[in-house]
Tab-separated table of C-alpha atoms and ligand atoms in Angstrom:
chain	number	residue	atom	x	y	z
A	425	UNK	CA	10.342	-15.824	3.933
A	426	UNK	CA	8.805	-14.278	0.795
A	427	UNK	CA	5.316	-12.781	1.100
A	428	UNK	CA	3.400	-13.743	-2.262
A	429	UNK	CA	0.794	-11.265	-1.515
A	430	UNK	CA	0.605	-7.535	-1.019
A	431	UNK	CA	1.227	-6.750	2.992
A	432	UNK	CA	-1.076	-5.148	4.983
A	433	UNK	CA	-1.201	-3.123	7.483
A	434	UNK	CA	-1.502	0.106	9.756
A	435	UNK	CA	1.606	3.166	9.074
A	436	UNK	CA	2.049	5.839	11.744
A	437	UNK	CA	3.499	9.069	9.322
A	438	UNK	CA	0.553	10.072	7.472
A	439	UNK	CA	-1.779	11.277	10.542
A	440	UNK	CA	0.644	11.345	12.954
A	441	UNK	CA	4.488	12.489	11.465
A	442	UNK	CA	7.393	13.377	14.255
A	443	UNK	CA	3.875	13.068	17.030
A	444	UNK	CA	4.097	9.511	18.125
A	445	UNK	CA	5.088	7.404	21.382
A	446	UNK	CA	4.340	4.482	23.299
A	447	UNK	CA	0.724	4.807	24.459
A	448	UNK	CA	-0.253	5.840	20.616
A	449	UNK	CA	1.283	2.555	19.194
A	450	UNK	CA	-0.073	0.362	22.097
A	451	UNK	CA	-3.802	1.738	21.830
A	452	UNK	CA	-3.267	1.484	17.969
A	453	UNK	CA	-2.671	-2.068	18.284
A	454	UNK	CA	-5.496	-2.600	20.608
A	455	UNK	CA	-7.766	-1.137	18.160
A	456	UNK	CA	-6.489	-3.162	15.101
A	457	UNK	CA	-7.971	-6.265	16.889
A	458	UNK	CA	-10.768	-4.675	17.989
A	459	UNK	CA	-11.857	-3.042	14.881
A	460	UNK	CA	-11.554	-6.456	12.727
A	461	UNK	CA	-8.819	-4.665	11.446
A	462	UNK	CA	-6.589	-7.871	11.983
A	463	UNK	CA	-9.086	-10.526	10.931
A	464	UNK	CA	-9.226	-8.332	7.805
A	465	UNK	CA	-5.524	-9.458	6.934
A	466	UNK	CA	-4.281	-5.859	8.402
A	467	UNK	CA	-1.356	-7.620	10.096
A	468	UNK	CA	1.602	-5.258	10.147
A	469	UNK	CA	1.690	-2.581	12.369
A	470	UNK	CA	4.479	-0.156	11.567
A	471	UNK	CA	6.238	3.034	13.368
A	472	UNK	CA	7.286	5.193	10.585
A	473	UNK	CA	10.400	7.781	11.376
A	474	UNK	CA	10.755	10.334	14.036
A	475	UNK	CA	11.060	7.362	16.684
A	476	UNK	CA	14.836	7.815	17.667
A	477	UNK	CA	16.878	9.841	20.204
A	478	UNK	CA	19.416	12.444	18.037
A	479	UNK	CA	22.442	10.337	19.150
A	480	UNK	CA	23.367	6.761	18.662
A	481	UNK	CA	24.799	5.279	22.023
A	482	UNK	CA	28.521	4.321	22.612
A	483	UNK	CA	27.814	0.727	20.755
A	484	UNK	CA	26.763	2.867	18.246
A	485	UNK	CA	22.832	1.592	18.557
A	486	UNK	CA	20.319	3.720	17.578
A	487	UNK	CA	18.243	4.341	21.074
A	488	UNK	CA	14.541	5.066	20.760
A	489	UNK	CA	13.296	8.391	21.948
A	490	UNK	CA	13.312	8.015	25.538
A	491	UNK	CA	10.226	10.572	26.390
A	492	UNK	CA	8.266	9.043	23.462
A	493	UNK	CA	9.670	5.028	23.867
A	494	UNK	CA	9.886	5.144	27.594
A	495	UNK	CA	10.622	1.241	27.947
A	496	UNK	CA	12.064	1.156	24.641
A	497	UNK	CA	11.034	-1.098	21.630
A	498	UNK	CA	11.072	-4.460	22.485
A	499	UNK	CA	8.202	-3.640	24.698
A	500	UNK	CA	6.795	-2.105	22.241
A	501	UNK	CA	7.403	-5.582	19.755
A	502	UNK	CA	6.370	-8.038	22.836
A	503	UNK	CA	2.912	-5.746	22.652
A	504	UNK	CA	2.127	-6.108	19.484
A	505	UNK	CA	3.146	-9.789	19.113
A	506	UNK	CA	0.969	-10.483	21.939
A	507	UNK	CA	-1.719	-9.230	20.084
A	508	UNK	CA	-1.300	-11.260	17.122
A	509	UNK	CA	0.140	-8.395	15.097
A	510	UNK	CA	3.528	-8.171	13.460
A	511	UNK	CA	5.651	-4.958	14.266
A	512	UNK	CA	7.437	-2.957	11.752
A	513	UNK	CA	10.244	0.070	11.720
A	514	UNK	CA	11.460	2.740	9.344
A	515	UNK	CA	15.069	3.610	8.722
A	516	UNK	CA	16.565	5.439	5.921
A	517	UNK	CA	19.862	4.458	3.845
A	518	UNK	CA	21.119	8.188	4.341
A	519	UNK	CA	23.619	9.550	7.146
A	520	UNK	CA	19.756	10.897	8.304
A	521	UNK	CA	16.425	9.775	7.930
A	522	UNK	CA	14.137	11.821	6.059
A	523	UNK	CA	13.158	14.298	9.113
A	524	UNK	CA	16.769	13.860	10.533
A	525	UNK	CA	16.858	11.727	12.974
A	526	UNK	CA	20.297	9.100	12.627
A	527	UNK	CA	19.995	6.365	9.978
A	528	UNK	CA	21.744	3.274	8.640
A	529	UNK	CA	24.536	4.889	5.914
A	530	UNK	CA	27.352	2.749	7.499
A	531	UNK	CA	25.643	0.898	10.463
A	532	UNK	CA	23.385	-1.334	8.091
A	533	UNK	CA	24.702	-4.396	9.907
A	534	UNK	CA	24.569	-3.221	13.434
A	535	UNK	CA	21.328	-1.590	12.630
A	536	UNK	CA	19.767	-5.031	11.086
A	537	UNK	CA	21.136	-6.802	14.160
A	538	UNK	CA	19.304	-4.391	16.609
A	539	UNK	CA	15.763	-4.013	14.902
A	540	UNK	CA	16.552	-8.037	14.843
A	541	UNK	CA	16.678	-7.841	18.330
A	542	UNK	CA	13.972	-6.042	19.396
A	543	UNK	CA	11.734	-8.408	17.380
A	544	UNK	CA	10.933	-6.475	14.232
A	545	UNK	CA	9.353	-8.411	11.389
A	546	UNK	CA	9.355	-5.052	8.412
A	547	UNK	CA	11.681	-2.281	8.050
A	548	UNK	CA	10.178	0.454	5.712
A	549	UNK	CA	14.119	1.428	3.938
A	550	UNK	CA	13.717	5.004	3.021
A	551	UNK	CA	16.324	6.966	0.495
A	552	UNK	CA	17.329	10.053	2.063
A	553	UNK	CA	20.533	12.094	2.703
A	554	UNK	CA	22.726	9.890	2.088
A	555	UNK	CA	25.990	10.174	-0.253
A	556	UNK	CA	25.290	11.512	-3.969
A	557	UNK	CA	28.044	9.311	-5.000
A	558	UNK	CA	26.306	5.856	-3.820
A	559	UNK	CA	24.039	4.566	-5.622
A	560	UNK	CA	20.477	3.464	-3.989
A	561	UNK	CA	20.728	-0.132	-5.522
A	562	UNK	CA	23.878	-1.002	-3.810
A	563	UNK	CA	22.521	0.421	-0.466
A	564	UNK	CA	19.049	-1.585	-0.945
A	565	UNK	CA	21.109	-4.526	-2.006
A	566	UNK	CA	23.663	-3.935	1.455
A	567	UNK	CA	20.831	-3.179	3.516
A	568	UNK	CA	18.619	-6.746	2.555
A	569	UNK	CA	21.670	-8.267	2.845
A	570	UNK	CA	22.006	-7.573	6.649
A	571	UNK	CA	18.562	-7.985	7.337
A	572	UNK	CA	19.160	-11.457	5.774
A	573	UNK	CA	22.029	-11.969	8.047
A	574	UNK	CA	20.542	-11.289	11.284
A	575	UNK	CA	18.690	-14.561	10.547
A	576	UNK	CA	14.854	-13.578	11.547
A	577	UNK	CA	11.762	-13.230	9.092
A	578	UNK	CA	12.453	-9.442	8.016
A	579	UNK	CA	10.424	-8.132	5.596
A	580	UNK	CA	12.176	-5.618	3.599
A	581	UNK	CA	9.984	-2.556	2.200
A	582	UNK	CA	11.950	-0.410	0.219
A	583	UNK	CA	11.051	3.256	-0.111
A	584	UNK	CA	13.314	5.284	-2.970
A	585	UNK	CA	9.905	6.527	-4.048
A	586	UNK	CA	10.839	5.227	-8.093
A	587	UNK	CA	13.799	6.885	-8.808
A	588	UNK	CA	16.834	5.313	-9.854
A	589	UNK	CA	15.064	2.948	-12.285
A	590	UNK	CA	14.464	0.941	-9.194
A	591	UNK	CA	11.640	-1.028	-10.867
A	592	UNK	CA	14.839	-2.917	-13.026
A	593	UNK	CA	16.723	-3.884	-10.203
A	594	UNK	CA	14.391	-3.868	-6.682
A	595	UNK	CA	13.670	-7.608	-7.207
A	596	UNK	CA	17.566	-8.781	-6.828
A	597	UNK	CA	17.553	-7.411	-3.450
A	598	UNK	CA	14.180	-9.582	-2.579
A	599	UNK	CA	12.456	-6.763	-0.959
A	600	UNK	CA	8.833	-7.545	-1.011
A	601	UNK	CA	7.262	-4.227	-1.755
A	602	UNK	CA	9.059	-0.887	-3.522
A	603	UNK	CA	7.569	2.484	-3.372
A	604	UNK	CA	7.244	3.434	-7.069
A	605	UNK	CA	5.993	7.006	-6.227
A	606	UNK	CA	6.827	10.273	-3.861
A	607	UNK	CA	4.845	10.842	-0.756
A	608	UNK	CA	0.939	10.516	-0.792
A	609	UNK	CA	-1.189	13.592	0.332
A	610	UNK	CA	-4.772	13.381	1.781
A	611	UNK	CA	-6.244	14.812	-1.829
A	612	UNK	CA	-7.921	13.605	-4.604
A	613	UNK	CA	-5.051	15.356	-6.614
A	614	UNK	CA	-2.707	13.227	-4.900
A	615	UNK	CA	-4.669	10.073	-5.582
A	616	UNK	CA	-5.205	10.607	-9.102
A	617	UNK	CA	-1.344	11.640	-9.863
A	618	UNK	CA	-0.353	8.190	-8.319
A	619	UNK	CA	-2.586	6.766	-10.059
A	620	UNK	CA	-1.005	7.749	-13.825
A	621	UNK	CA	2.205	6.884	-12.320
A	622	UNK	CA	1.497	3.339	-11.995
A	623	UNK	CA	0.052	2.518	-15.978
A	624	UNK	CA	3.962	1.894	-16.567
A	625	UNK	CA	4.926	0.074	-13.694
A	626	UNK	CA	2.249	-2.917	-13.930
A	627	UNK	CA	4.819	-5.360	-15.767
A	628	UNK	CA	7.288	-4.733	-12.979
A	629	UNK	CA	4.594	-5.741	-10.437
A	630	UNK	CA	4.384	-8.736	-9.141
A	631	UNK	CA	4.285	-12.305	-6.931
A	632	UNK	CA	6.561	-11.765	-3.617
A	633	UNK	CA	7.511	-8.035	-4.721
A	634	UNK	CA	4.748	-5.536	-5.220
A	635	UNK	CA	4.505	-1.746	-6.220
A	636	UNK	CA	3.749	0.100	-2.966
A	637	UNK	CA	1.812	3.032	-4.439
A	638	UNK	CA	2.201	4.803	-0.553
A	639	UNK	CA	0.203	4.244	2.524
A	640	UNK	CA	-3.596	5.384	2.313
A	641	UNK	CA	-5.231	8.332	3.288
A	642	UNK	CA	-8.437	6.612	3.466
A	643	UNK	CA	-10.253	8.283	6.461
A	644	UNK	CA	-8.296	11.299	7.412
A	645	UNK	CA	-10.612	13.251	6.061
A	646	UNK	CA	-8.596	16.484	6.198
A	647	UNK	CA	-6.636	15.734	9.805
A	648	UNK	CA	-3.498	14.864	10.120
A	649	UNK	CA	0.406	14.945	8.721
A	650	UNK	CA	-0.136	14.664	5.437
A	651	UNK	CA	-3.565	16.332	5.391
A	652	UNK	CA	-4.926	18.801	2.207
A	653	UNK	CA	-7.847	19.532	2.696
A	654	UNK	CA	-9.341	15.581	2.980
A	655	UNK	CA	-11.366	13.930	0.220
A	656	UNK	CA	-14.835	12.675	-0.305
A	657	UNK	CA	-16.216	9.533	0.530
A	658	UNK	CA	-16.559	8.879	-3.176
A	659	UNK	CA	-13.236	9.691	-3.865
A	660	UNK	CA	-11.737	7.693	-0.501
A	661	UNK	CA	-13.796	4.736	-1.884
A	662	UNK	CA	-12.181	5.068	-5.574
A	663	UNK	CA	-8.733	5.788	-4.074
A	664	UNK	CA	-8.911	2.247	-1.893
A	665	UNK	CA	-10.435	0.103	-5.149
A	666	UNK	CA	-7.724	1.482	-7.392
A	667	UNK	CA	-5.117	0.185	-4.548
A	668	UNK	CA	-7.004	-2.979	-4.425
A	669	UNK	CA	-7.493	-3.827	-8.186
A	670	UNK	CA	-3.379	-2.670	-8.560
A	671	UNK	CA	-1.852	-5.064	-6.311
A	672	UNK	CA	-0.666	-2.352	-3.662
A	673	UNK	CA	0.260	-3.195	-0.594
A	674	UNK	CA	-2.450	-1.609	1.926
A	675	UNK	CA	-0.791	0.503	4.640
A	676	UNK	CA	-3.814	2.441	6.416
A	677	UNK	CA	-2.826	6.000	7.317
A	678	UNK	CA	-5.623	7.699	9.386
A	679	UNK	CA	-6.452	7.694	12.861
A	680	UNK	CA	-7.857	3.600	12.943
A	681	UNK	CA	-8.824	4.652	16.821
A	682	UNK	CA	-11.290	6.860	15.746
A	683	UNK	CA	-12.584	5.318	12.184
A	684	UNK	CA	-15.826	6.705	11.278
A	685	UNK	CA	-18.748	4.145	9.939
A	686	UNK	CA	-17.777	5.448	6.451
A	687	UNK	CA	-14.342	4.738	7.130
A	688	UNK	CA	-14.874	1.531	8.352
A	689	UNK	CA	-17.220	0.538	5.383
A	690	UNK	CA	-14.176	1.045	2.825
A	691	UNK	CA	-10.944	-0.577	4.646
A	692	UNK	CA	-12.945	-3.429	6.037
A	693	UNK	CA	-14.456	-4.375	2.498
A	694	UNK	CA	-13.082	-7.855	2.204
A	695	UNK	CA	-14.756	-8.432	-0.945
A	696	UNK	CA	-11.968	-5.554	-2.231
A	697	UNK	CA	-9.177	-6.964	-0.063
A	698	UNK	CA	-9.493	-10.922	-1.197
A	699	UNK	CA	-9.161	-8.935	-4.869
A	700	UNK	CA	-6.051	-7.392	-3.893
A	701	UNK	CA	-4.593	-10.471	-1.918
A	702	UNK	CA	-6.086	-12.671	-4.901
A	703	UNK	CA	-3.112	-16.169	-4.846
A	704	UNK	CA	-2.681	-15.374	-8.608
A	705	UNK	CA	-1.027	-12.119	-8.195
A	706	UNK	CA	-1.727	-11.269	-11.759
A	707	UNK	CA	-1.040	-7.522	-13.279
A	708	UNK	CA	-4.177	-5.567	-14.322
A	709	UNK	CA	-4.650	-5.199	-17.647
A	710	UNK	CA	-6.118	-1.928	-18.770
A	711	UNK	CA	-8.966	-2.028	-21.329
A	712	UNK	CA	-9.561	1.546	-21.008
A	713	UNK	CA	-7.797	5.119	-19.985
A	714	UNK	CA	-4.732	7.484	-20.650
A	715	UNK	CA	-1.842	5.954	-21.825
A	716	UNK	CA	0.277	6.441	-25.171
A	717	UNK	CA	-0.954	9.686	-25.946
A	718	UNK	CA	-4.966	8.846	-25.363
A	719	UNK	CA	-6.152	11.327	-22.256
A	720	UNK	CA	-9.296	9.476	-21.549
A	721	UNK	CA	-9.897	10.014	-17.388
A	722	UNK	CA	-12.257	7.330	-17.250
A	723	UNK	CA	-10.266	4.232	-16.824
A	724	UNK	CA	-10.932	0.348	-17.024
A	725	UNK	CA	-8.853	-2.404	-15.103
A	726	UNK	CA	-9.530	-6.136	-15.114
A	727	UNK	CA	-7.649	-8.375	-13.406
A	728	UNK	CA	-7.612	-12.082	-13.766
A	729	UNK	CA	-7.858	-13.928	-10.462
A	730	UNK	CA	-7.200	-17.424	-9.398
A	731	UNK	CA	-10.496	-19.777	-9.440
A	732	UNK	CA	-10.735	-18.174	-13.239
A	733	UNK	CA	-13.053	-15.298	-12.239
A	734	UNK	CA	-12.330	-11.643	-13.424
A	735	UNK	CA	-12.193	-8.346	-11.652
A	736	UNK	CA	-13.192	-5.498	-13.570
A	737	UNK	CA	-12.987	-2.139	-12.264
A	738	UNK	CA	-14.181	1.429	-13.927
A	739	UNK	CA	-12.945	4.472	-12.229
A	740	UNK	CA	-14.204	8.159	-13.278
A	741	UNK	CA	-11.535	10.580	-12.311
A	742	UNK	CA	-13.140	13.347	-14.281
A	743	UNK	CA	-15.056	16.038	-12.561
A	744	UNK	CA	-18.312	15.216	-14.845
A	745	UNK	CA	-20.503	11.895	-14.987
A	746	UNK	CA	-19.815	9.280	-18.024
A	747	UNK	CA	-22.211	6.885	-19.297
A	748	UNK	CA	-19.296	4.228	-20.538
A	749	UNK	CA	-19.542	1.102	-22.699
A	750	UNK	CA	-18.035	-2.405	-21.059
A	751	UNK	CA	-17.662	-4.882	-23.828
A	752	UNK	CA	-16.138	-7.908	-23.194
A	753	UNK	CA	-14.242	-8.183	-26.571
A	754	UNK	CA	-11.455	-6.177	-24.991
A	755	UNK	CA	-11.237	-8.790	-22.183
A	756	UNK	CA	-10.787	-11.236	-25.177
A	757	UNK	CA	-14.088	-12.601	-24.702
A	758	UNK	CA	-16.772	-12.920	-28.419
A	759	UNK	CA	-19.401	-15.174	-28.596
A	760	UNK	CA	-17.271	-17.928	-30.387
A	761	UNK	CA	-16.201	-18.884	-26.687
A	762	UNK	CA	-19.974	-19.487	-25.499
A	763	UNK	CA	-19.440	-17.811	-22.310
A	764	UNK	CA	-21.460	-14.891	-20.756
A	765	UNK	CA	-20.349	-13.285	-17.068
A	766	UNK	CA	-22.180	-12.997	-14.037
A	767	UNK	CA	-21.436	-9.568	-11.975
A	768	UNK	CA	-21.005	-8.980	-8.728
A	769	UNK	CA	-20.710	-5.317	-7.751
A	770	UNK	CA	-18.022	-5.553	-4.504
A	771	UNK	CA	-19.774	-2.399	-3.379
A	772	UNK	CA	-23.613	-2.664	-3.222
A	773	UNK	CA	-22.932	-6.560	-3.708
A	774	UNK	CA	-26.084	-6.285	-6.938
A	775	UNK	CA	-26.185	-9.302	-9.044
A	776	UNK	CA	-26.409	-9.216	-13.183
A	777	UNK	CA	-25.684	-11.656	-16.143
A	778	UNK	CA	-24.405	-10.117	-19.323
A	779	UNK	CA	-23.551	-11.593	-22.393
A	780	UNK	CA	-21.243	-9.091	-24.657
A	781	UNK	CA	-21.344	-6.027	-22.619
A	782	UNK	CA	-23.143	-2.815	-20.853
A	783	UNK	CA	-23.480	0.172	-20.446
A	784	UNK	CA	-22.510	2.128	-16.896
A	785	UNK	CA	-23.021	5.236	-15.484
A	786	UNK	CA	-20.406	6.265	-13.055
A	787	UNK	CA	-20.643	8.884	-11.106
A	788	UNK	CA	-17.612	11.705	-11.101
A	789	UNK	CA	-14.795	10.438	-8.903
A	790	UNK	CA	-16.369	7.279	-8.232
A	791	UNK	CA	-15.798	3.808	-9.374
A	792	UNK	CA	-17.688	0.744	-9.555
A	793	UNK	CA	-15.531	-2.810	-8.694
A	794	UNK	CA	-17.221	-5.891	-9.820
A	795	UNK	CA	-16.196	-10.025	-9.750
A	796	UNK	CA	-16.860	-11.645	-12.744
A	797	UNK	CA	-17.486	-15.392	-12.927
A	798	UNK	CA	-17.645	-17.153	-16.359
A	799	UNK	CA	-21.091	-18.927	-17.398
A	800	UNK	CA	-22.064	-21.218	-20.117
A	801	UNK	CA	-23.852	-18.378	-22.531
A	802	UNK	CA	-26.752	-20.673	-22.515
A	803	UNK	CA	-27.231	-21.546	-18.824
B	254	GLA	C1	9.739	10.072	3.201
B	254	GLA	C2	8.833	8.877	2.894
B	254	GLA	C3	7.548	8.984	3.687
B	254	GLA	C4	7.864	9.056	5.175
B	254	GLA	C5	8.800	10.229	5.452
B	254	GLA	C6	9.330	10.220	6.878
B	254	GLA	O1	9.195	11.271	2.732
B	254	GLA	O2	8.569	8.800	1.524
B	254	GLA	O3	6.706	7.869	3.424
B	254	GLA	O4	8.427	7.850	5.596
B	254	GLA	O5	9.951	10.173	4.604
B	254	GLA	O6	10.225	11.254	7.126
């Protein structure tokens, strides 16, 4: 089944990395219902690597870390279905997995066949150790190929981190999502280097298969795997709207049983998600920022969206303030087409009707996210 919107969902490797077992993923479930996290379209919850024993068995199975996985995974699976929650892996197309533990170079069908078995509904493919000689695309295409085979509702998230020109070819395979950078650190740094990576990539984004710009750090604040030193809540707030208004899928990385209110206030903004799960699935357009040779850090996306509203977004990644212009001529909008837009900011959820434009003050590192809906200019 093809997903037409970006997945979402809860990853284990950012806070917790090679520290993860049973009673983590069972309580992390738990708290994905209990924290709305679910009714907020956060349906996937997936075990990232470091979840396997060093040796396959004598079927040549991958076996689950028996200290961590005590009753193995289709416990684990049964769990999370039963709590309304869809259950996802990580395997690698390598001889190893990323932190070495055995992966699917060679055993992509029996592989398939197994995560098949235990019930999983996402396998996260990642790209490495595995033969210099292959390339990735025929390993993505052999590896959606078994999952297709096994005959259940896999959904295939590819991981070669957007080398290999996998933008041009990712979509034969059918994979829904494709990670189109390298690994996401909890830093504003981080965020912002993502962030230019993507200005290329929009046209490849799209319906069914969508540019996975890595899982968030939203909320770590500093603990964890992939911590450095934590961000702001500015800066957590500006890294989630830029996912949003993007079309990334949203993987949550921190510690979602102990979310602080802050925390809480930025996943579970469903005014952001609906933007990001919007039926349309159209690219941002970008009316403003650093691209061909212009280094201008304050940048403007606006997004068309399906009942004919627009989002428009305005982040500040510069360290200062900036008073900035909106004018709706670069949204192709002039007075000849008698409209004028009403704002609503997704954040503070203020109200105001302009007719060709404003003016902003952003804060640095912050961002303001607003839906647009189209009046009659003399309404
Ligand atoms: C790679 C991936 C990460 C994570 C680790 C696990 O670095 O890009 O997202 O899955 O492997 O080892």
């Amino acid at each position: 089944m093809v997903r037409y919107t970006p997945p979402l969902g809860w990853n284990s490797w950012n806070t917790f990395g090679w520290d993860i077992n049973e009673e983590l993923i069972m309580s992390t479930a738990d708290k994905m219902v209990e924290e709305g996290l679910l009714d907020a379209g956060y349906e996937y919850l997936v075990i990232d690597d470091c979840w396997a024993e060093d040796e396959r068995d004598e079927n040549g199975r991958l076996v689950p870390d028996r200290n961590k996985f005590p009753h193995g995974m289709k416990y684990i699976a049964d769990y999370v279905h039963s709590k309304g929650l869809k259950f996802g892996m990580y395997s690698c197309d390598g001889y190893l997995t990323c932190a070495g533990f055995p992966a699917s170079y060679q055993y992509e069908f029996i592989d398939a066949e197994t995560f098949a078995s235990w019930g999983v509904d996402f396998l996260k493919y990642d790209n490495c150790n595995r033969p210099a000689t292959v390339p990735a695309k025929l390993l993505y295409h052999r590896m959606a190929l078994a999952l297709r085979n096994t005959g259940r509702d896999i959904m295939f998230s590819a991981c070669n981190w957007g080398v290999e020109d996998v933008k041009e070819w990712i979509k034969e395979t059918g994979s829904n999502m494709w990670r189109s950078t390298g690994d996401i650190v909890d830093s504003w740094e981080s965020i912002k280097d993502i962030h230019y990576l993507q200005l290329d990539y929009q046209p490849y984004n799209g319906l069914g298969c969508f540019n996975d710009m890595d899982m968030l750090v939203v909320g770590m604040n500093g603990k964890g795997n992939v911590s450095m030193g934590g961000c702001t809540y500015s800066e957590y707030k500006t890294h989630f709207s830029l996912w949003c208004m993007l079309n990334s899928p949203l993987m949550l990385g921190c510690d979602i049983r102990n979310m602080s209110d802050e925390t809480k206030k930025i996943v579970l903004n469903k005014d952001l998600i609906k933007i990001n799960q919007d039926p349309a699935g159209c690219q941002p357009m970008l009316l403003q920022g650093f691209k061909n040779g212009n280094h201008d850090q304050v940048f403007i996306w606006a997004k068309q969206l399906e009942n004919g509203d627009i989002a428009i977004g305005i982040f500040n990644l510069q360290d200062e303030q900036r008073l900035s212009y909106i004018g709706f001529d670069v949204l192709g909008l002039n007075r000849s087409c008698g409209v004028k837009l009403k704002f609503t900011d997704l954040w503070s959820h203020e109200e105001a009707v302009y007719k060709d434009g404003f003016k902003v003050l952003v804060p640095a590192h912050d961002c303001f996210v607003w839906r647009c809906k189209l009046l009659p200019m003399d309404v």
